[in-house]
mmCIF file of C-alpha atoms in Angstrom:
data_model
loop_
_atom_site.group_PDB
_atom_site.id
_atom_site.type_symbol
_atom_site.label_atom_id
_atom_site.label_comp_id
_atom_site.label_asym_id
_atom_site.label_seq_id
_atom_site.Cartn_x
_atom_site.Cartn_y
_atom_site.Cartn_z
ATOM 1 C CA UNK A 13 88.254 -57.288 189.230
ATOM 2 C CA UNK A 14 85.947 -56.106 186.685
ATOM 3 C CA UNK A 15 83.992 -53.201 187.861
ATOM 4 C CA UNK A 16 80.041 -53.559 187.638
ATOM 5 C CA UNK A 17 78.294 -50.941 185.538
ATOM 6 C CA UNK A 18 75.901 -48.207 186.948
ATOM 7 C CA UNK A 19 72.260 -48.342 186.156
ATOM 8 C CA UNK A 20 72.029 -44.936 184.865
ATOM 9 C CA UNK A 21 69.313 -44.297 181.973
ATOM 10 C CA UNK A 22 71.069 -44.843 178.559
ATOM 11 C CA UNK A 23 74.306 -46.197 180.127
ATOM 12 C CA UNK A 24 75.890 -49.537 180.359
ATOM 13 C CA UNK A 25 73.689 -50.561 183.295
ATOM 14 C CA UNK A 26 70.455 -49.938 181.095
ATOM 15 C CA UNK A 27 71.781 -52.032 178.081
ATOM 16 C CA UNK A 28 72.589 -54.877 180.481
ATOM 17 C CA UNK A 29 69.095 -54.894 181.660
ATOM 18 C CA UNK A 30 67.762 -54.749 178.196
ATOM 19 C CA UNK A 31 69.955 -57.610 177.073
ATOM 20 C CA UNK A 32 69.525 -59.647 180.045
ATOM 21 C CA UNK A 33 71.751 -62.213 181.874
ATOM 22 C CA UNK A 34 70.868 -65.797 181.893
ATOM 23 C CA UNK A 35 73.202 -66.584 184.801
ATOM 24 C CA UNK A 36 71.207 -64.292 187.294
ATOM 25 C CA UNK A 37 68.468 -66.129 189.288
ATOM 26 C CA UNK A 38 65.083 -64.917 188.544
ATOM 27 C CA UNK A 39 65.997 -63.132 185.288
ATOM 28 C CA UNK A 40 62.767 -62.718 183.391
ATOM 29 C CA UNK A 41 64.517 -62.824 179.928
ATOM 30 C CA UNK A 42 64.935 -66.202 178.279
ATOM 31 C CA UNK A 43 68.624 -67.450 178.109
ATOM 32 C CA UNK A 44 68.134 -68.277 174.273
ATOM 33 C CA UNK A 45 66.644 -64.818 173.538
ATOM 34 C CA UNK A 46 69.313 -63.052 175.724
ATOM 35 C CA UNK A 47 72.020 -64.844 173.565
ATOM 36 C CA UNK A 48 70.300 -63.758 170.201
ATOM 37 C CA UNK A 49 70.205 -60.189 171.445
ATOM 38 C CA UNK A 50 73.789 -60.179 172.317
ATOM 39 C CA UNK A 51 74.877 -61.401 168.998
ATOM 40 C CA UNK A 52 72.693 -58.798 167.488
ATOM 41 C CA UNK A 53 74.299 -56.176 169.487
ATOM 42 C CA UNK A 54 77.738 -57.338 168.328
ATOM 43 C CA UNK A 55 76.636 -57.361 164.721
ATOM 44 C CA UNK A 56 75.307 -53.782 164.938
ATOM 45 C CA UNK A 57 78.663 -52.391 166.105
ATOM 46 C CA UNK A 58 80.878 -54.778 164.200
ATOM 47 C CA UNK A 59 82.028 -52.476 161.426
ATOM 48 C CA UNK A 60 83.135 -49.739 163.879
ATOM 49 C CA UNK A 61 84.699 -52.019 166.171
ATOM 50 C CA UNK A 62 86.729 -53.746 163.374
ATOM 51 C CA UNK A 63 87.710 -50.201 162.093
ATOM 52 C CA UNK A 64 89.113 -49.204 165.498
ATOM 53 C CA UNK A 65 90.924 -52.441 165.998
ATOM 54 C CA UNK A 66 92.625 -52.093 162.475
ATOM 55 C CA UNK A 67 93.733 -48.584 163.240
ATOM 56 C CA UNK A 68 95.240 -49.898 166.498
ATOM 57 C CA UNK A 69 96.965 -52.858 164.671
ATOM 58 C CA UNK A 70 98.349 -50.601 161.906
ATOM 59 C CA UNK A 71 99.845 -48.117 164.468
ATOM 60 C CA UNK A 72 101.301 -50.971 166.769
ATOM 61 C CA UNK A 73 103.100 -52.513 163.639
ATOM 62 C CA UNK A 74 104.795 -49.093 162.925
ATOM 63 C CA UNK A 75 105.744 -48.188 166.318
ATOM 64 C CA UNK A 76 106.384 -51.617 167.835
ATOM 65 C CA UNK A 77 105.952 -49.815 171.292
ATOM 66 C CA UNK A 78 102.501 -49.721 172.870
ATOM 67 C CA UNK A 79 103.475 -46.584 174.883
ATOM 68 C CA UNK A 80 104.033 -44.649 171.772
ATOM 69 C CA UNK A 81 100.596 -45.402 170.220
ATOM 70 C CA UNK A 82 98.846 -42.197 169.047
ATOM 71 C CA UNK A 83 95.239 -43.469 169.712
ATOM 72 C CA UNK A 84 93.568 -40.167 169.665
ATOM 73 C CA UNK A 85 89.914 -40.570 168.849
ATOM 74 C CA UNK A 86 90.180 -44.317 168.600
ATOM 75 C CA UNK A 87 90.551 -44.313 172.563
ATOM 76 C CA UNK A 88 87.169 -42.652 173.095
ATOM 77 C CA UNK A 89 85.437 -44.598 170.497
ATOM 78 C CA UNK A 90 86.766 -48.021 171.945
ATOM 79 C CA UNK A 91 85.746 -46.758 175.483
ATOM 80 C CA UNK A 92 82.203 -46.214 174.203
ATOM 81 C CA UNK A 93 82.040 -49.535 172.318
ATOM 82 C CA UNK A 94 83.345 -51.382 175.488
ATOM 83 C CA UNK A 95 80.606 -49.934 177.614
ATOM 84 C CA UNK A 96 77.994 -50.870 175.007
ATOM 85 C CA UNK A 97 79.151 -54.436 174.092
ATOM 86 C CA UNK A 98 80.494 -55.631 177.425
ATOM 87 C CA UNK A 99 77.210 -57.052 178.593
ATOM 88 C CA UNK A 100 76.855 -58.940 175.147
ATOM 89 C CA UNK A 101 80.500 -60.300 175.627
ATOM 90 C CA UNK A 102 79.692 -61.544 179.158
ATOM 91 C CA UNK A 103 76.574 -63.397 177.924
ATOM 92 C CA UNK A 104 78.416 -64.972 175.092
ATOM 93 C CA UNK A 105 81.287 -65.846 177.267
ATOM 94 C CA UNK A 106 79.140 -67.597 179.821
ATOM 95 C CA UNK A 107 78.175 -70.183 177.066
ATOM 96 C CA UNK A 108 81.580 -71.902 177.589
ATOM 97 C CA UNK A 109 81.989 -71.567 181.357
ATOM 98 C CA UNK A 110 82.921 -75.030 182.981
ATOM 99 C CA UNK A 111 79.895 -75.021 185.172
ATOM 100 C CA UNK A 112 77.603 -74.850 182.197
ATOM 101 C CA UNK A 113 78.910 -77.279 179.569
ATOM 102 C CA UNK A 114 82.409 -78.521 180.357
ATOM 103 C CA UNK A 115 82.539 -81.643 182.478
ATOM 104 C CA UNK A 116 85.555 -81.998 184.853
ATOM 105 C CA UNK A 117 87.855 -84.867 184.305
ATOM 106 C CA UNK A 118 88.326 -87.351 187.074
ATOM 107 C CA UNK A 119 91.276 -87.680 189.443
ATOM 108 C CA UNK A 120 92.654 -90.418 187.203
ATOM 109 C CA UNK A 121 93.273 -87.771 184.599
ATOM 110 C CA UNK A 122 94.907 -85.269 186.873
ATOM 111 C CA UNK A 123 98.573 -85.125 186.736
ATOM 112 C CA UNK A 124 100.582 -82.090 188.069
ATOM 113 C CA UNK A 125 102.121 -81.375 184.886
ATOM 114 C CA UNK A 126 98.802 -80.963 182.889
ATOM 115 C CA UNK A 127 97.800 -77.413 183.999
ATOM 116 C CA UNK A 128 97.118 -74.399 181.741
ATOM 117 C CA UNK A 129 98.856 -71.151 181.925
ATOM 118 C CA UNK A 130 98.309 -68.832 184.765
ATOM 119 C CA UNK A 131 95.234 -66.781 184.951
ATOM 120 C CA UNK A 132 94.934 -63.542 187.104
ATOM 121 C CA UNK A 133 91.104 -63.796 187.469
ATOM 122 C CA UNK A 134 90.253 -65.999 190.332
ATOM 123 C CA UNK A 135 86.839 -64.492 191.094
ATOM 124 C CA UNK A 136 84.967 -67.384 189.483
ATOM 125 C CA UNK A 137 86.394 -70.336 191.281
ATOM 126 C CA UNK A 138 84.420 -73.624 191.073
ATOM 127 C CA UNK A 139 83.774 -74.435 194.748
ATOM 128 C CA UNK A 140 81.996 -77.674 194.005
ATOM 129 C CA UNK A 141 82.467 -79.843 191.115
ATOM 130 C CA UNK A 142 81.727 -83.277 189.632
ATOM 131 C CA UNK A 143 85.326 -84.503 190.456
ATOM 132 C CA UNK A 144 85.280 -88.265 191.226
ATOM 133 C CA UNK A 145 87.210 -89.181 194.307
ATOM 134 C CA UNK A 146 88.287 -92.851 193.966
ATOM 135 C CA UNK A 147 89.333 -95.010 197.020
ATOM 136 C CA UNK A 148 92.998 -95.850 197.514
ATOM 137 C CA UNK A 149 94.300 -99.314 196.450
ATOM 138 C CA UNK A 150 97.805 -100.708 197.837
ATOM 139 C CA UNK A 151 98.834 -101.410 194.335
ATOM 140 C CA UNK A 152 98.931 -97.729 193.462
ATOM 141 C CA UNK A 153 100.933 -96.592 196.518
ATOM 142 C CA UNK A 154 104.598 -95.650 195.326
ATOM 143 C CA UNK A 155 107.707 -95.269 197.385
ATOM 144 C CA UNK A 156 108.583 -92.005 195.562
ATOM 145 C CA UNK A 157 107.114 -88.755 196.267
ATOM 146 C CA UNK A 158 104.666 -87.102 193.839
ATOM 147 C CA UNK A 159 106.130 -83.926 192.112
ATOM 148 C CA UNK A 160 105.169 -80.534 193.694
ATOM 149 C CA UNK A 161 102.294 -78.929 191.662
ATOM 150 C CA UNK A 162 103.000 -75.343 190.548
ATOM 151 C CA UNK A 163 101.079 -72.163 191.656
ATOM 152 C CA UNK A 164 100.308 -70.308 188.494
ATOM 153 C CA UNK A 165 99.677 -66.870 189.969
ATOM 154 C CA UNK A 166 102.967 -65.184 191.073
ATOM 155 C CA UNK A 167 100.979 -62.926 193.598
ATOM 156 C CA UNK A 168 99.333 -66.021 195.368
ATOM 157 C CA UNK A 169 102.691 -67.622 195.425
ATOM 158 C CA UNK A 170 103.981 -64.619 197.162
ATOM 159 C CA UNK A 171 101.224 -64.665 199.821
ATOM 160 C CA UNK A 172 101.595 -68.342 200.490
ATOM 161 C CA UNK A 173 105.087 -67.991 202.040
ATOM 162 C CA UNK A 174 104.751 -64.489 203.695
ATOM 163 C CA UNK A 175 104.338 -64.694 207.467
ATOM 164 C CA UNK A 176 101.728 -62.405 209.172
ATOM 165 C CA UNK A 177 104.419 -61.369 211.629
ATOM 166 C CA UNK A 178 106.101 -59.227 209.023
ATOM 167 C CA UNK A 179 103.236 -56.797 209.164
ATOM 168 C CA UNK A 180 102.808 -56.827 205.337
ATOM 169 C CA UNK A 181 99.377 -56.112 203.633
ATOM 170 C CA UNK A 182 99.141 -59.692 202.200
ATOM 171 C CA UNK A 183 100.172 -62.813 204.107
ATOM 172 C CA UNK A 184 99.170 -66.698 204.034
ATOM 173 C CA UNK A 185 96.373 -66.236 206.831
ATOM 174 C CA UNK A 186 93.255 -66.158 204.522
ATOM 175 C CA UNK A 187 94.801 -68.806 201.947
ATOM 176 C CA UNK A 188 95.586 -71.068 205.020
ATOM 177 C CA UNK A 189 91.975 -70.760 206.231
ATOM 178 C CA UNK A 190 90.747 -71.795 202.890
ATOM 179 C CA UNK A 191 93.281 -74.418 202.262
ATOM 180 C CA UNK A 192 92.494 -75.963 205.710
ATOM 181 C CA UNK A 193 88.849 -76.409 204.649
ATOM 182 C CA UNK A 194 89.748 -78.029 201.069
ATOM 183 C CA UNK A 195 92.230 -80.563 202.942
ATOM 184 C CA UNK A 196 89.672 -81.585 205.415
ATOM 185 C CA UNK A 197 87.063 -82.122 202.822
ATOM 186 C CA UNK A 198 89.404 -84.043 200.454
ATOM 187 C CA UNK A 199 90.678 -86.214 203.355
ATOM 188 C CA UNK A 200 87.153 -86.973 204.387
ATOM 189 C CA UNK A 201 86.006 -88.014 200.986
ATOM 190 C CA UNK A 202 88.957 -90.483 200.358
ATOM 191 C CA UNK A 203 88.717 -92.011 203.714
ATOM 192 C CA UNK A 204 85.041 -92.449 203.355
ATOM 193 C CA UNK A 205 85.542 -94.183 199.854
ATOM 194 C CA UNK A 206 88.214 -96.334 201.138
ATOM 195 C CA UNK A 207 87.394 -97.558 204.651
ATOM 196 C CA UNK A 208 83.920 -98.586 204.080
ATOM 197 C CA UNK A 209 83.844 -101.090 207.009
ATOM 198 C CA UNK A 210 85.026 -98.503 209.697
ATOM 199 C CA UNK A 211 82.826 -96.530 211.974
ATOM 200 C CA UNK A 212 82.759 -92.676 211.550
ATOM 201 C CA UNK A 213 84.934 -92.296 214.837
ATOM 202 C CA UNK A 214 87.649 -94.532 213.525
ATOM 203 C CA UNK A 215 87.433 -92.748 210.105
ATOM 204 C CA UNK A 216 87.862 -89.326 212.078
ATOM 205 C CA UNK A 217 90.994 -90.705 213.529
ATOM 206 C CA UNK A 218 92.488 -91.678 210.203
ATOM 207 C CA UNK A 219 91.633 -88.158 208.937
ATOM 208 C CA UNK A 220 93.360 -86.654 212.017
ATOM 209 C CA UNK A 221 96.613 -88.376 210.879
ATOM 210 C CA UNK A 222 96.273 -86.881 207.484
ATOM 211 C CA UNK A 223 95.563 -83.362 208.339
ATOM 212 C CA UNK A 224 97.472 -82.690 211.664
ATOM 213 C CA UNK A 225 100.188 -80.165 211.767
ATOM 214 C CA UNK A 226 103.020 -82.743 212.046
ATOM 215 C CA UNK A 227 102.047 -84.569 208.940
ATOM 216 C CA UNK A 228 101.522 -81.298 206.893
ATOM 217 C CA UNK A 229 104.849 -79.885 208.241
ATOM 218 C CA UNK A 230 106.550 -83.022 206.887
ATOM 219 C CA UNK A 231 105.292 -82.522 203.390
ATOM 220 C CA UNK A 232 106.375 -78.873 203.668
ATOM 221 C CA UNK A 233 109.897 -79.825 204.685
ATOM 222 C CA UNK A 234 110.155 -82.760 201.942
ATOM 223 C CA UNK A 235 109.492 -80.112 199.117
ATOM 224 C CA UNK A 236 111.978 -77.763 200.795
ATOM 225 C CA UNK A 237 109.368 -74.945 200.871
ATOM 226 C CA UNK A 238 111.328 -73.312 203.541
ATOM 227 C CA UNK A 239 113.486 -71.676 200.820
ATOM 228 C CA UNK A 240 110.564 -69.493 199.841
ATOM 229 C CA UNK A 241 109.504 -68.728 203.387
ATOM 230 C CA UNK A 242 109.613 -65.066 204.578
ATOM 231 C CA UNK A 243 109.566 -65.198 208.313
ATOM 232 C CA UNK A 244 110.142 -62.709 211.011
ATOM 233 C CA UNK A 245 113.544 -62.122 212.623
ATOM 234 C CA UNK A 246 112.406 -63.632 215.729
ATOM 235 C CA UNK A 247 112.219 -67.015 214.005
ATOM 236 C CA UNK A 248 116.161 -67.111 214.052
ATOM 237 C CA UNK A 249 115.981 -67.904 217.879
ATOM 238 C CA UNK A 250 113.213 -70.618 217.338
ATOM 239 C CA UNK A 251 114.273 -72.631 214.227
ATOM 240 C CA UNK A 252 113.987 -76.081 215.883
ATOM 241 C CA UNK A 253 110.619 -77.684 215.364
ATOM 242 C CA UNK A 254 107.909 -77.046 217.891
ATOM 243 C CA UNK A 255 105.127 -79.304 219.249
ATOM 244 C CA UNK A 256 102.183 -77.895 217.031
ATOM 245 C CA UNK A 257 101.022 -75.121 219.579
ATOM 246 C CA UNK A 258 99.109 -72.268 218.009
ATOM 247 C CA UNK A 259 101.846 -69.811 218.405
ATOM 248 C CA UNK A 260 103.423 -67.628 215.610
ATOM 249 C CA UNK A 261 106.830 -68.672 216.877
ATOM 250 C CA UNK A 262 106.050 -72.309 216.651
ATOM 251 C CA UNK A 263 107.909 -73.381 213.497
ATOM 252 C CA UNK A 264 106.097 -76.586 212.848
ATOM 253 C CA UNK A 265 102.704 -74.935 212.927
ATOM 254 C CA UNK A 266 104.014 -72.376 210.654
ATOM 255 C CA UNK A 267 105.040 -74.898 208.083
ATOM 256 C CA UNK A 268 101.743 -76.647 208.335
ATOM 257 C CA UNK A 269 99.894 -73.333 207.740
ATOM 258 C CA UNK A 270 102.067 -72.414 204.711
ATOM 259 C CA UNK A 271 101.379 -75.808 203.209
ATOM 260 C CA UNK A 272 97.547 -75.418 203.615
ATOM 261 C CA UNK A 273 97.947 -72.021 201.968
ATOM 262 C CA UNK A 274 99.891 -73.533 199.172
ATOM 263 C CA UNK A 275 96.895 -75.992 198.532
ATOM 264 C CA UNK A 276 94.488 -73.107 198.355
ATOM 265 C CA UNK A 277 96.853 -71.169 195.926
ATOM 266 C CA UNK A 278 96.999 -74.017 193.648
ATOM 267 C CA UNK A 279 93.132 -74.217 193.291
ATOM 268 C CA UNK A 280 92.716 -70.437 193.030
ATOM 269 C CA UNK A 281 95.419 -69.875 190.460
ATOM 270 C CA UNK A 282 93.937 -72.580 188.185
ATOM 271 C CA UNK A 283 90.181 -72.429 188.138
ATOM 272 C CA UNK A 284 89.905 -75.150 185.477
ATOM 273 C CA UNK A 285 91.986 -77.955 186.838
ATOM 274 C CA UNK A 286 93.407 -76.758 190.248
ATOM 275 C CA UNK A 287 91.212 -78.831 192.299
ATOM 276 C CA UNK A 288 91.782 -81.879 190.304
ATOM 277 C CA UNK A 289 95.434 -81.444 190.641
ATOM 278 C CA UNK A 290 95.313 -81.021 194.457
ATOM 279 C CA UNK A 291 93.058 -84.037 194.810
ATOM 280 C CA UNK A 292 95.558 -86.187 192.873
ATOM 281 C CA UNK A 293 98.535 -84.767 194.753
ATOM 282 C CA UNK A 294 97.190 -85.075 198.186
ATOM 283 C CA UNK A 295 95.895 -88.591 197.299
ATOM 284 C CA UNK A 296 99.299 -89.697 196.621
ATOM 285 C CA UNK A 297 100.733 -88.031 199.679
ATOM 286 C CA UNK A 298 98.283 -89.377 202.133
ATOM 287 C CA UNK A 299 98.437 -92.778 200.573
ATOM 288 C CA UNK A 300 101.980 -93.070 201.927
ATOM 289 C CA UNK A 301 100.735 -91.785 205.335
ATOM 290 C CA UNK A 302 98.041 -94.461 205.685
ATOM 291 C CA UNK A 303 99.646 -97.213 203.492
ATOM 292 C CA UNK A 304 99.525 -99.874 206.277
ATOM 293 C CA UNK A 305 95.792 -99.004 207.177
ATOM 294 C CA UNK A 306 95.090 -99.397 203.454
ATOM 295 C CA UNK A 307 96.619 -102.943 203.308
ATOM 296 C CA UNK A 308 94.521 -103.941 206.420
ATOM 297 C CA UNK A 309 91.377 -102.601 204.896
ATOM 298 C CA UNK A 310 92.045 -104.669 201.758
ATOM 299 C CA UNK A 311 92.742 -107.729 203.855
ATOM 300 C CA UNK A 312 89.640 -107.306 205.860
ATOM 301 C CA UNK A 313 87.408 -106.726 202.599
ATOM 302 C CA UNK A 314 88.865 -110.003 201.178
ATOM 303 C CA UNK A 315 88.248 -111.944 204.394
ATOM 304 C CA UNK A 316 84.738 -110.640 204.730
ATOM 305 C CA UNK A 317 83.945 -111.566 200.958
ATOM 306 C CA UNK A 318 85.327 -115.073 201.575
ATOM 307 C CA UNK A 319 83.043 -115.655 204.686
ATOM 308 C CA UNK A 320 79.302 -116.432 204.433
ATOM 309 C CA UNK A 321 77.251 -113.254 204.986
ATOM 310 C CA UNK A 322 75.800 -112.915 208.546
ATOM 311 C CA UNK A 323 72.149 -112.447 208.974
ATOM 312 C CA UNK A 324 71.443 -108.614 209.441
ATOM 313 C CA UNK A 325 69.367 -109.493 212.684
ATOM 314 C CA UNK A 326 72.474 -110.856 214.337
ATOM 315 C CA UNK A 327 74.564 -108.473 216.487
ATOM 316 C CA UNK A 328 78.121 -109.459 215.712
ATOM 317 C CA UNK A 329 79.711 -107.205 218.473
ATOM 318 C CA UNK A 330 81.981 -109.018 220.851
ATOM 319 C CA UNK A 331 79.911 -107.892 223.891
ATOM 320 C CA UNK A 332 76.808 -109.437 222.464
ATOM 321 C CA UNK A 333 78.511 -112.568 221.594
ATOM 322 C CA UNK A 334 79.946 -112.995 224.966
ATOM 323 C CA UNK A 335 76.780 -112.377 226.675
ATOM 324 C CA UNK A 336 75.089 -114.954 224.445
ATOM 325 C CA UNK A 337 77.644 -117.482 225.518
ATOM 326 C CA UNK A 338 77.703 -117.177 229.411
ATOM 327 C CA UNK A 339 74.905 -114.875 230.545
ATOM 328 C CA UNK A 340 71.606 -116.154 231.977
ATOM 329 C CA UNK A 341 69.103 -115.154 234.626
ATOM 330 C CA UNK A 342 71.142 -113.875 237.730
ATOM 331 C CA UNK A 343 74.350 -113.324 235.833
ATOM 332 C CA UNK A 344 75.638 -110.025 234.482
ATOM 333 C CA UNK A 345 78.751 -108.655 232.942
ATOM 334 C CA UNK A 346 79.696 -105.121 233.709
ATOM 335 C CA UNK A 347 82.252 -102.998 231.967
ATOM 336 C CA UNK A 348 84.108 -100.645 234.151
ATOM 337 C CA UNK A 349 86.738 -97.928 233.374
ATOM 338 C CA UNK A 350 90.367 -98.669 234.727
ATOM 339 C CA UNK A 351 92.845 -96.148 235.411
ATOM 340 C CA UNK A 352 95.695 -95.559 232.966
ATOM 341 C CA UNK A 353 97.648 -92.753 231.144
ATOM 342 C CA UNK A 354 98.408 -94.547 227.818
ATOM 343 C CA UNK A 355 98.237 -92.728 224.554
ATOM 344 C CA UNK A 356 98.097 -93.806 220.985
ATOM 345 C CA UNK A 357 101.502 -94.055 219.395
ATOM 346 C CA UNK A 358 100.443 -92.568 216.147
ATOM 347 C CA UNK A 359 97.934 -89.745 217.273
ATOM 348 C CA UNK A 360 99.036 -89.116 220.591
ATOM 349 C CA UNK A 361 95.644 -89.036 221.860
ATOM 350 C CA UNK A 362 94.533 -90.642 225.358
ATOM 351 C CA UNK A 363 93.654 -94.341 225.402
ATOM 352 C CA UNK A 364 90.746 -95.721 227.565
ATOM 353 C CA UNK A 365 91.021 -99.060 229.375
ATOM 354 C CA UNK A 366 87.953 -100.930 230.310
ATOM 355 C CA UNK A 367 87.612 -104.286 232.261
ATOM 356 C CA UNK A 368 84.892 -106.776 231.867
ATOM 357 C CA UNK A 369 83.573 -108.096 235.290
ATOM 358 C CA UNK A 370 81.259 -111.050 235.746
ATOM 359 C CA UNK A 371 78.919 -111.455 238.679
ATOM 360 C CA UNK A 372 77.034 -114.813 238.975
ATOM 361 C CA UNK A 373 77.720 -118.442 239.407
ATOM 362 C CA UNK A 374 78.866 -117.899 242.954
ATOM 363 C CA UNK A 375 81.336 -115.271 241.902
ATOM 364 C CA UNK A 376 81.227 -111.335 242.328
ATOM 365 C CA UNK A 377 83.111 -108.968 240.284
ATOM 366 C CA UNK A 378 85.244 -111.642 238.513
ATOM 367 C CA UNK A 379 87.676 -109.836 236.053
ATOM 368 C CA UNK A 380 87.368 -111.591 232.674
ATOM 369 C CA UNK A 381 89.572 -109.493 230.465
ATOM 370 C CA UNK A 382 90.722 -106.105 229.773
ATOM 371 C CA UNK A 383 90.597 -103.818 226.584
ATOM 372 C CA UNK A 384 92.203 -100.678 225.617
ATOM 373 C CA UNK A 385 91.204 -98.306 222.738
ATOM 374 C CA UNK A 386 90.645 -94.649 221.730
ATOM 375 C CA UNK A 387 86.886 -94.761 222.729
ATOM 376 C CA UNK A 388 85.204 -96.379 225.761
ATOM 377 C CA UNK A 389 82.893 -98.272 223.404
ATOM 378 C CA UNK A 390 85.861 -99.814 221.497
ATOM 379 C CA UNK A 391 87.717 -100.511 224.702
ATOM 380 C CA UNK A 392 84.815 -102.493 226.071
ATOM 381 C CA UNK A 393 84.269 -104.351 223.039
ATOM 382 C CA UNK A 394 88.000 -105.361 222.900
ATOM 383 C CA UNK A 395 87.707 -106.595 226.570
ATOM 384 C CA UNK A 396 84.761 -108.786 225.485
ATOM 385 C CA UNK A 397 86.755 -110.003 222.519
ATOM 386 C CA UNK A 398 89.779 -110.911 224.663
ATOM 387 C CA UNK A 399 87.484 -112.768 227.068
ATOM 388 C CA UNK A 400 86.129 -114.724 224.022
ATOM 389 C CA UNK A 401 89.694 -115.701 223.082
ATOM 390 C CA UNK A 402 90.173 -117.380 226.517
ATOM 391 C CA UNK A 403 88.701 -120.508 225.364
ATOM 392 C CA UNK A 404 89.239 -122.366 228.648
ATOM 393 C CA UNK A 405 87.425 -119.756 230.846
ATOM 394 C CA UNK A 406 84.549 -119.539 228.271
ATOM 395 C CA UNK A 407 83.933 -123.261 228.182
ATOM 396 C CA UNK A 408 83.817 -123.438 232.017
ATOM 397 C CA UNK A 409 81.194 -120.709 232.183
ATOM 398 C CA UNK A 410 79.200 -122.300 229.192
ATOM 399 C CA UNK A 411 79.127 -125.411 231.075
ATOM 400 C CA UNK A 412 77.844 -123.690 234.232
ATOM 401 C CA UNK A 413 75.094 -121.981 232.145
ATOM 402 C CA UNK A 414 74.161 -125.347 230.669
ATOM 403 C CA UNK A 415 73.949 -126.940 234.128
ATOM 404 C CA UNK A 416 71.843 -124.064 235.193
ATOM 405 C CA UNK A 417 69.449 -124.206 232.406
ATOM 406 C CA UNK A 418 68.991 -128.186 232.941
ATOM 407 C CA UNK A 419 68.214 -127.437 236.530
ATOM 408 C CA UNK A 420 65.835 -124.874 235.795
ATOM 409 C CA UNK A 421 64.004 -127.016 233.162
ATOM 410 C CA UNK A 422 63.991 -130.036 235.764
ATOM 411 C CA UNK A 423 62.335 -127.851 238.424
ATOM 412 C CA UNK A 424 59.851 -126.720 235.944
ATOM 413 C CA UNK A 425 58.843 -130.160 235.114
ATOM 414 C CA UNK A 426 58.609 -131.141 238.702
ATOM 415 C CA UNK A 427 56.393 -128.158 239.561
ATOM 416 C CA UNK A 428 53.941 -129.098 236.797
ATOM 417 C CA UNK A 429 53.864 -132.678 238.068
ATOM 418 C CA UNK A 430 53.012 -131.405 241.554
#
């Protein structure tokens, strides 16, 4: 990491304040003026700088070994020039930074092989970018797995697979923490773009399938990342997969953690294209995970487009439709929780069971139908939908409602006559 200069009079700090830095908020020096001053400062010292560099070049061509260079006074001259000119180089260098002029390519342009050479400077990572996250389509989902993107920084690659239980200075914990945040954000963006007709609760369930430990650990094992893992000796007695509990000896969680760290390391080691690469890679992986859901979403979209649009004032929920069909004065439908220990086969989360009960037309607490879902609201709606599917039952209650309405109207007319 580059050391910040001090602000002693006449030193590098004073020169920095004189030139100014347009990247700092509230800097009183105009950016164009600062750039002009930076070029002027370089021009003033150009002759001496070129002379020193030519001396170094000549000595290196003679010795062929940098350790044998006899720099002498050149060393002190270059040290002085570096302090004087560093602020100018920083300002000029900022003119080509990605967040100033370079537009980030879209996900469609990102391929794991299109990455620059490694860079050791990860202090200026772009956290936010104008990367476009496009929705999944069934036509682009492939049977084959996408290739594994490389980590361009050897040091980060070492940290990714070093377990904290080894007691070393560097391990995967910090990278895993950062990678977890990137993974959740990318999954949320993809699901938001693709499943436009789903409520947020259902979208959260899809995201959970993408980011849960069992899914990430599966990716880890497919790419055989265990060949790089450095684990404590105690893991020899616990090499079977665990159940995702947050324990160091749980191998499944450790594999998921290392995968999250790997994601962060790709991004940090390639500030220019790392995030693009990760989005494209995870998009392909999760497309396989949610394949059936993507097919269903496309089918639902085609069906909705082929049907006439409903009025926005009409509540199309199953509960509302059931109420309109059979409920009248003195008739109620109550939705009650029913006991049950069922769990979702994909998420392993508990399922709610709700029954729809009708009171009226001479009946009390008549069970119409039962629904099961991950939320009580969805379970109640499914119960109503199941009742609506029972055509014979609904027609019978519709007839009773019709008779009641006619009797009420007849009584109203009679009352007026009397």
